[in-house]
Amino acid sequence: MAENAVQRETVLSLRETIARIENRRLAGVVKTVKAADPAGFRSRKEGSQSSGRKVLPLGIPELDAILEGGLPLEGMTEIRNFETRDAGAAAGFATALGALCQQARQQKGDDRAPVLWISQSLASTEAGLPYGLGLKAYGLDIRSLILSLPRTVKDALWIAETALSVSAFCAVILEIRGNPASLALSESRRLHVRARAGRIPLLLLRQSGHEEASSAFFRLHIEPAPARERPLPDGSMLCGSIGHPVFHVIAEKSRSPAPVGLFLEWNPHDRRFYPVEPLPAAAAANPEPAHSVARLSASSGRPGGAEPLGHLLAFPRAS
Amino acid sequence: MRLVALDGLAEKSGFQLGQGVAEARAMCPEVDVLPADRAADRALLDGLADWCSRYTPLVALDGDSGLYLDITGCAHLLGGEKSLLDDLLARLFHLGIEARAAISSSAGLSWAVARFGSQGVIAPDEAARVLAPLPMAALRLTSDMIETLGRVGLKQVGDIIEAPRAPLARRFGATLLLRLDQAMGLEDEPLSPRLPVASLSAERRLSEPVQGEDDILVLTQELAARLKPELEKRGQGGRLFELLLFRVDGRVFRIAAGTSSPLIEPGRIAGLFRERLQAVHDDLDAGFGFEILRLSVPKSEKYEVMQEDFSGTPDRQRPLAAFADRVMARLGAESLFLPVLSESHVPERAAVFQPLADVGMLKTAEEGACSVPASLLAASVRPQRLFQSPEPVEAVAEVPEGPPRSFRWRRSLHRIARAEGPERIAPEWWLDGETAAERDYFRVEDERGRRFWLFREGHYGGPTQPRWFMHGVFA
C-alpha cells in the first residue's frame, strides 16, 4: 500500500513537471490530490485553484476563456496577420494590449514603466513607422514609449532579450516580418522563458507570417473588420462614418479554440475592448452563392484543402 | 615627378630633395623609387602618436614628419628623462622605425637638436651653447629667409644670438627673433595636443600580454574600480569612457563607450565594454596581445548619490539606464528612440523620433508633450502607422474633389466601402516653399475592413494633375 502511494506521488510529480513545461494549468484531479492533505480534508480554499500565472483580464468572457483568464503578464503571446496590408490591424491590436498593460501598471501606482516597441527595420519600412500622434489618440501613453529600430532580426532578438532581463518595462512588443530562420522554435522558447523569468509580457507581432510552431502561450490571428459607424448624441448612428477600430480575432493556438473568431471593438477613450456583432458587410466581402455546390470533389490526403482547425498538431517549419 | 623623401643611404649618395626622378635615375640607375602616399604617411604618424600616448597624454603633431611630446610631470614615471628617451628610441627601433629625439625645456630647441644636433637631454642652461653651432634651418625659418640670412653671412644660429636685436628685427622681420626666442626658451610656445586630455584615467601595464576578451574585461573592471574613489571624491560620474589597448606591436586601439546617465559602478562599466567588444569584434585584432590597458573618462557629469530604500521596489531609472547603455554600446547611439510631438500641421513633422541620449529625457518628454496645444492633438483622426515617405497609388474618384472609389496600392486593388474627409492640410510655406501643393486627406475603409489614410496632392483643374498617395494605416 505504501509502495502504491509512493508510485502515485512520483506519477503526480511527473505530471506536474509536464504541465509546467507545457505552460498548462494542472489538471483538476492532480490539483485536487495535491491540495488534499492526508487526513482527507481540503487544505486550501477553492479560490486557489487557479494557476500561479499572472493575467490581465480583458473584460470579455469569450476572449478571456480563450486566453485562460486574460492576457498573460509573464510570457510570450504571438499576434500575427496574414498580409502586409493587414498589418495596421495586428499592430493596432498589439498597441491596444500594450495600452492595457500600461493602464494596469498605472492603476497600481507605477506609472513610469515604459513600453518598448522593437520593430525590425524591414517590418517598419513595409508597414509604416509607429506614429506618435496616432498612438496617443489610440490610448497609448507615448510619454513612456521607447521605440527601437534594429537593422537585423538578430539585433531585434538581442534587444528583446536584454529588455526582458531588466525589470524596467511594462510590456515589450517585438515586431518581426515573416518567418525568419533566426526566430524558430528554439529562439521563441528562449524568449518565452526569458519573459517568464523577467515577469514581463512579450507580444510577438509577426507581420505577414505563416503559422509556425512556437513557444508562445497563445497565437492570435488578427484580421481587419469593418468598423461601426460613429454614434450621434441622440443614440442614432452617423451614416457613412468610420468609428472605432474593429478586429476579427481568431485564436490559432489555444486550449479552448474558437474557430469562428471574435469581433472586438477597441475604444480608445475607455481603453477597453467591447464585443460587437459582425457587420453584414463583412460577410458580403466574401460573396458566396445562395446554394453553393462543391464544383470539385474535396481533395483528401493532399495539400490544398483547408484543414479543420485543431486537427494539426505540429506545423512544418515555415522559417 | 620629384623626390619628396630620402632614406639614409640615398642622402649619403648625394640625392637632393626636390630633384627630378629622371635626374636621380641618371645619377644612379639602380635607385629604387616608390610613389609617395601622403595618406599612409599620415596614418603612420597618427598611429605613432597614439603609441606615444603611453608616455604622456599630451601628444601634438608637427607637420607630417614629427611629434611633440609634452612630458611635463611624466618623466619620473619612467625613471627620469634620460631613461624615458632611451626607452622610446629603443622601442621605436624595435618597431623598425628610425627616429631622432631630444628632450629640452622648449619645443623649438628640441626640434632643432633632434634634427640638426646630437640627440639627447639638454639642460635648461645649455640652450645657447647647444644652439650656437647649428645651421639657421634649425630655427624653423622659411627657406627664403635662410637664403637671405646666408647672403649676409649669417649661417649659424650663434651668429645672431649675440647680435644686436633691433637691426635684425628691422631687416629680417619679427619672425626671426620670435623663432630664436622660442628656441632659447624665452618665448612661450603652446602645443596643441591631438586629443583632449581626459580628466581621469587609470592604467595597467602588463608583463605578459593578454589576448582574451575575458581578460580584457576583468582588467577593465579592475581599472574602473581604481577610478571609482576618485570619481566619488569629485562627485562625478562618467558619461563617456575610453579604453585604450596598446598592442605589443605598437598598434593602439581606442574603444569608446557612452552612457545614458553618469556612471561610477565598475561592474556596469565593464558590462558596457563587454557589449562594445562584441560590437567591434572583427576590427579588434588581438594579434600577440595587449601590453597596456588604459581606461580614461573624457566626459563626466555630476553624479547624484542615491540611497537605496528599504521598500524593496527597485528604482525605475537605474535598470532602464543600464538597458539603454547596453543597447547603445552594442548597436550605436541611434538605436533607441523616443516619440516627440511638435507644433506642426504636416503629419510627418508633427511627431518625430528623437534618439534617446539620456534616460532623464523620459521625464522631460512629459513636459515637452504638454507644450503642444491640445487643439492640435484633439484635431482629427491620425493613423497608428505612418509611412516615412508617402507611397503613390492609382486612385479613381467618383467626383473630382471627392473621396476615391477604388485605388491600387502595391499592385492590389482595394474597393472603398466608406470614406471620411477631406481634411485639408496646407503646406508650411516657410519650409516647403510657396509652390508646395495642398493635401486633402481621406480616411477610407475598404470592403474587407482595412482602414487607410490617403491624400490627394493638388486639385483637379489645377496646373498639374493631382496625384494620390498612401500615407498611413489605421488599426
PDB file of C-alpha atoms in Angstrom, chain A residues 16 19 23-37 41-55 68-69:
ATOM      1  CA  GLU A  16       3.197  18.345 -12.719  1.00  0.00           C
ATOM      2  CA  ALA A  19       2.205  20.502 -17.141  1.00  0.00           C
ATOM      3  CA  ASN A  23       2.503  26.055 -19.749  1.00  0.00           C
ATOM      4  CA  ARG A  24      -0.650  24.259 -18.739  1.00  0.00           C
ATOM      5  CA  ARG A  25      -2.603  24.505 -15.592  1.00  0.00           C
ATOM      6  CA  LEU A  26      -2.532  21.425 -13.532  1.00  0.00           C
ATOM      7  CA  ALA A  27      -5.371  19.166 -14.385  1.00  0.00           C
ATOM      8  CA  GLY A  28      -8.139  19.270 -11.846  1.00  0.00           C
ATOM      9  CA  VAL A  29      -7.514  15.836 -10.495  1.00  0.00           C
ATOM     10  CA  VAL A  30      -3.826  16.420  -9.929  1.00  0.00           C
ATOM     11  CA  LYS A  31      -4.525  19.700  -8.294  1.00  0.00           C
ATOM     12  CA  THR A  32      -7.145  18.257  -6.022  1.00  0.00           C
ATOM     13  CA  VAL A  33      -4.940  15.425  -4.968  1.00  0.00           C
ATOM     14  CA  LYS A  34      -2.074  17.802  -4.352  1.00  0.00           C
ATOM     15  CA  ALA A  35      -4.276  20.120  -2.382  1.00  0.00           C
ATOM     16  CA  ALA A  36      -5.782  17.410  -0.242  1.00  0.00           C
ATOM     17  CA  ASP A  37      -3.972  16.646   2.924  1.00  0.00           C
ATOM     18  CA  PHE A  41      -9.662  17.354   4.245  1.00  0.00           C
ATOM     19  CA  ARG A  42      -9.209  20.032   1.674  1.00  0.00           C
ATOM     20  CA  SER A  43      -6.359  22.089   2.976  1.00  0.00           C
ATOM     21  CA  ARG A  44      -6.761  25.028   0.623  1.00  0.00           C
ATOM     22  CA  LYS A  45      -9.665  27.093  -0.452  1.00  0.00           C
ATOM     23  CA  GLU A  46     -11.377  26.710  -3.785  1.00  0.00           C
ATOM     24  CA  GLY A  47     -10.114  30.096  -4.942  1.00  0.00           C
ATOM     25  CA  SER A  48      -6.535  28.949  -5.014  1.00  0.00           C
ATOM     26  CA  GLN A  49      -7.372  26.529  -7.788  1.00  0.00           C
ATOM     27  CA  SER A  50      -6.256  28.970 -10.446  1.00  0.00           C
ATOM     28  CA  SER A  51      -2.727  28.551 -11.648  1.00  0.00           C
ATOM     29  CA  GLY A  52       0.010  30.872 -10.456  1.00  0.00           C
ATOM     30  CA  ARG A  53       0.079  32.644 -13.791  1.00  0.00           C
ATOM     31  CA  LYS A  54      -0.480  36.397 -13.635  1.00  0.00           C
ATOM     32  CA  VAL A  55      -3.008  37.505 -16.179  1.00  0.00           C
ATOM     33  CA  GLU A  68      -7.483  31.168 -19.933  1.00  0.00           C
ATOM     34  CA  GLY A  69      -8.208  34.154 -17.775  1.00  0.00           C
TER      35      GLY A  69
END
